XYZ file of C-alpha atoms in Angstrom:
270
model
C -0.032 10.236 -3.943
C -1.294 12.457 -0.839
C 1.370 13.597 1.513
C -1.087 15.188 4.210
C 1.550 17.802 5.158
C -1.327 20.025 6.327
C -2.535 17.131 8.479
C 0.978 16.307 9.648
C 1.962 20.442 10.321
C 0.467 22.812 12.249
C -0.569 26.147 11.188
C 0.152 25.579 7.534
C -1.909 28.334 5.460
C -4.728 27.038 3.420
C -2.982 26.349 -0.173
C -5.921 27.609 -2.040
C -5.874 31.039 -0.892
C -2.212 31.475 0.383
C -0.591 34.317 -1.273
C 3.547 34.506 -0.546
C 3.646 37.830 -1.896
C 1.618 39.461 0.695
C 3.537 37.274 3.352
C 6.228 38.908 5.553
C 10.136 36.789 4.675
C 9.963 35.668 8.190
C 6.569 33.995 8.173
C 7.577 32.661 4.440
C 10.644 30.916 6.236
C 8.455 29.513 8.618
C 6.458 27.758 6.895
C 9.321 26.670 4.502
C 11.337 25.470 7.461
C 7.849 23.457 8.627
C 7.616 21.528 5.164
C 11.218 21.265 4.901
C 11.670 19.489 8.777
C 8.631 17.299 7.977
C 9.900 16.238 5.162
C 13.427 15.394 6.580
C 11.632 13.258 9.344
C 10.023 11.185 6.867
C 13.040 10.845 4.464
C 14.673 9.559 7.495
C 12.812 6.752 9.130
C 14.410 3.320 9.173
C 12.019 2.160 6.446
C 11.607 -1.643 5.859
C 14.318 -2.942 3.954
C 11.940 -6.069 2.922
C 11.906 -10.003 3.894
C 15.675 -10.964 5.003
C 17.352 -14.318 3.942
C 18.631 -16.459 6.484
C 22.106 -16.330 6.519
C 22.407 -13.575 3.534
C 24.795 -10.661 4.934
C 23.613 -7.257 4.623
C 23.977 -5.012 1.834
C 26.161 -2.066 2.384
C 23.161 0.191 2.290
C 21.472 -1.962 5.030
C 24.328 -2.123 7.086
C 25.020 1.823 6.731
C 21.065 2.635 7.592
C 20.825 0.120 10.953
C 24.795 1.783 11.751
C 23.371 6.022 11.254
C 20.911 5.397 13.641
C 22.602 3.413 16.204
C 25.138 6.358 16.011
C 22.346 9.065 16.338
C 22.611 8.402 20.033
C 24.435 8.792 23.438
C 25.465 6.502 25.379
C 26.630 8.282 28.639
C 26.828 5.021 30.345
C 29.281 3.518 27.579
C 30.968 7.512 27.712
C 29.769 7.631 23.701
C 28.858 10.808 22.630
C 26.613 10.628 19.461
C 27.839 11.646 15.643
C 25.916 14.623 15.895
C 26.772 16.004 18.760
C 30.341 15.971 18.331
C 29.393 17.324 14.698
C 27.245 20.501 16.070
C 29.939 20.998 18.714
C 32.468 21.554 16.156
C 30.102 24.967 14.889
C 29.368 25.843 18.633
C 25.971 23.952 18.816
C 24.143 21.687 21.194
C 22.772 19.226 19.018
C 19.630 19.058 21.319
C 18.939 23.040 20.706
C 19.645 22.057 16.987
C 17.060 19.500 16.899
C 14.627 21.396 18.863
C 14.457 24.386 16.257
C 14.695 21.604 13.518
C 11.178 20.515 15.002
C 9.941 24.257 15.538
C 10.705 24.891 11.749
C 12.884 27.349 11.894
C 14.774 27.523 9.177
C 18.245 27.530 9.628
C 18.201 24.893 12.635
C 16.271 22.446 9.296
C 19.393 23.185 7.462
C 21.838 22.597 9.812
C 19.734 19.641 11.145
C 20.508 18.059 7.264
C 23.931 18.946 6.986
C 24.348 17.424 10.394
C 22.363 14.117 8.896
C 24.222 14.000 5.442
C 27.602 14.239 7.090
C 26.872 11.523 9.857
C 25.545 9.688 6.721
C 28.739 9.762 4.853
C 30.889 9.122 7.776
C 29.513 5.796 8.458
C 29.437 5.267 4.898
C 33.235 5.595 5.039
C 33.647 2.843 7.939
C 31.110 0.307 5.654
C 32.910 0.896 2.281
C 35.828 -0.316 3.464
C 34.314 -3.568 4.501
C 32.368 -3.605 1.486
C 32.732 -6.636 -1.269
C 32.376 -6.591 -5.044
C 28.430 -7.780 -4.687
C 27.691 -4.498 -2.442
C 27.747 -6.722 0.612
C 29.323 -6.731 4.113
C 31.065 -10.306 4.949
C 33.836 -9.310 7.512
C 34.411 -6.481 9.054
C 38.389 -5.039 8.435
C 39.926 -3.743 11.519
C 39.710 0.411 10.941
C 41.776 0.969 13.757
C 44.325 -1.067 13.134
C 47.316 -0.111 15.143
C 50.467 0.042 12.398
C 47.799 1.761 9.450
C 47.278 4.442 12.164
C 50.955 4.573 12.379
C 51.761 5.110 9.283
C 48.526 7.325 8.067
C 49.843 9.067 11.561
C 53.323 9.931 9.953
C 51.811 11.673 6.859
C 49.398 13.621 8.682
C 46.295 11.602 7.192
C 42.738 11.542 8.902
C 40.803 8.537 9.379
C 38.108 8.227 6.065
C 35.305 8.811 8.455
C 36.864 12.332 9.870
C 37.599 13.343 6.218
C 34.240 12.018 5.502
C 33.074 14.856 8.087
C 35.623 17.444 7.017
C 34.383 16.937 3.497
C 30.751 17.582 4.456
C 30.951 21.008 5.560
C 33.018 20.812 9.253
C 36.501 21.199 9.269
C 36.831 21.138 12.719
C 35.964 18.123 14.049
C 37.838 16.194 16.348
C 39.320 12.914 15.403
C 39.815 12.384 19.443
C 36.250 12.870 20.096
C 34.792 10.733 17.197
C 37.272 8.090 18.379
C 34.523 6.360 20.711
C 31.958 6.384 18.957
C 33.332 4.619 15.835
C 35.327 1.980 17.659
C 32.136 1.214 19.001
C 30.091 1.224 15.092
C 32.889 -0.871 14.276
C 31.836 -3.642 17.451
C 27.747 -3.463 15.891
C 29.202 -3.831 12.153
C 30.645 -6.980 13.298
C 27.649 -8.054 15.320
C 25.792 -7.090 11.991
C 27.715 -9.405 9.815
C 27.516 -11.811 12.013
C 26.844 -15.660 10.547
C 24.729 -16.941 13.287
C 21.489 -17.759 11.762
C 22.131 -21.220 9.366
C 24.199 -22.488 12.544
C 21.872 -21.688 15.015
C 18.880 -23.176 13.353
C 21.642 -26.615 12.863
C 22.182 -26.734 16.617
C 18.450 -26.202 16.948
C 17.808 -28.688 14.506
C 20.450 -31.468 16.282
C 18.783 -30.443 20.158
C 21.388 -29.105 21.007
C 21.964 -25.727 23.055
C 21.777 -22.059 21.511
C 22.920 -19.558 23.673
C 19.651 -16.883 24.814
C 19.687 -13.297 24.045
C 17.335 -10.472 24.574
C 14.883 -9.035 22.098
C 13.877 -4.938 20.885
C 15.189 -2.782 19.417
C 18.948 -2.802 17.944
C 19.134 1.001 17.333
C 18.600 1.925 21.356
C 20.123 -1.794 22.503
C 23.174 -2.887 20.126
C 23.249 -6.022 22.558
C 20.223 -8.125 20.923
C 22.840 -8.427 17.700
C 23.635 -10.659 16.315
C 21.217 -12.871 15.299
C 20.428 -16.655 14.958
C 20.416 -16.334 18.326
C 17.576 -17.981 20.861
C 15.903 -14.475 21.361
C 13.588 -14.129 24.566
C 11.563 -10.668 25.349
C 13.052 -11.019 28.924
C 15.544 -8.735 29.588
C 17.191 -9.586 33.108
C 19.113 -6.650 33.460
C 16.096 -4.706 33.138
C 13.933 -6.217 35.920
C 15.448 -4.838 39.381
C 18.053 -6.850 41.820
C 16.690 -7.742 45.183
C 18.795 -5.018 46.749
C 17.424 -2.428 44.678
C 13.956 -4.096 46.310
C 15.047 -3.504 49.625
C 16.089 -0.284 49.131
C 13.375 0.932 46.967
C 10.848 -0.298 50.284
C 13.017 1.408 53.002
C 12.503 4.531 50.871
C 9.077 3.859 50.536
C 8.250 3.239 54.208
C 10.119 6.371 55.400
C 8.312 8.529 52.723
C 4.929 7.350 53.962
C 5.908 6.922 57.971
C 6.685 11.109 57.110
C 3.349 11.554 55.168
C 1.861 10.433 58.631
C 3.536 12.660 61.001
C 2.595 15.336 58.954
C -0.934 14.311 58.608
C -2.186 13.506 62.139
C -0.811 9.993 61.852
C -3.222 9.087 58.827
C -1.878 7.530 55.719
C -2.430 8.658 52.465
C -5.081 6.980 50.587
């Protein structure tokens, strides 16, 4: 098997004639931080997880992979902060300086960038084992945040599996608070997940009858296109712009170019 990591890295020494021992530690980190980031971004691609069954529920491993990477993200517009951010914040990090030395190889943003991974890893792990059945599977989703288990896990000073999850990975200090968003709203794609659309849908296909649309891509950036066994279309309506944002969008357009003119003897840009 050929890994092309001197393809894939820039300004890795030529194996055959690379010497460490004449190599400064700084320029030996380097280039271990380099391998060691490329690596990482392979080991964690959403690989293929082969053919799915219609109307077979995820495994738990599926369910955790599609449920890491859906939580790798903000979503400002939702106010969701990310697993990782709130994770870096809790060592006095921006995750986005993290991951930007992560992809310059240095070597201690590659290590942090993993712990960071692992411990997001094992906190949604937490949320899917508890949903989990005896054949590794994810039916129904149980309510994490159910109001009288909080109570009572509340009283004896008890943190939610996910935070301890955290906690247990290397950050103590993470907030419960701040992770509180983001997992209420793992919980809400879990469900959509697990969801047991796909033998009905193809029956009320199958009897003309009608199946409610919803919009293709990709479920890691847009949550919404769960769950399936629905009557998927690549339109995306709130994508394409309202006829207000038209107007506007040309009133801003004819005063940029109406000033273009004035400032060019009257003549329009070509």
């Amino acid at each position: 098997w050929t890994c092309n990591l001197d393809k894939d890295i820039e300004d890795l020494p030529d194996l055959e004639t690379y010497d460490a021992k004449n190599d400064t530690v700084e320029r030996r980190d380097e280039i271990a931080g380099a391998v060691y980031a490329q690596i990482m971004q392979i080991e964690s691609r959403l690989l293929p997880c082969g053919l799915h069954t219609v109307g077979v529920p995820p495994s738990a491993d599926e369910a955790v992979a599609t449920l890491v990477n859906i939580a790798q993200l903000d979503r400002p517009e939702d106010g969701i902060e990310g697993i990782p951010r709130v994770i870096a914040a809790t060592v006095g990090r921006d995750i986005n300086d993290v991951y930007r030395g992560n992809n310059n190889g240095v070597l201690a943003d590659v290590e942090l960038n993993e712990k960071i991974t692992m411990a997001s890893r094992a906190a949604v792990s937490a949320l899917v084992n508890q949903s989990t059945d005896g054949n590794g599977r994810v039916k129904e989703v149980k309510n994490m945040f159910d109001e009288v288990g909080g109570f009572f896990g509340g009283l004896v000073g008890a943190k939610k599996p996910w935070t301890q999850a955290i906690i247990d990975a290397g950050f103590p200090d993470v907030s419960e608070e701040r992770l509180a968003p983001v997992f209420a709203y793992l919980e809400f794609c879990l469900k959509q997940v697990v969801a047991n659309n796909e033998l009905p849908g193809i029956m009320e296909l199958l009897n003309g009858q009608f199946l409610m649309p919803a919009p293709g891509g990709d479920p890691i950036r847009n949550p919404d296109v769960l769950p399936t066994g629905r009557n998927m279309h690549a339109l995306d309506p709130s994508a394409i712009p309202t006829q207000a944002a038209v107007e506007v969008a040309e009133d801003v357009v004819r005063k940029l170019l109406e000033k273009l003119a004035d400032e060019n003897d009257g003549a329009y840009p070509e």
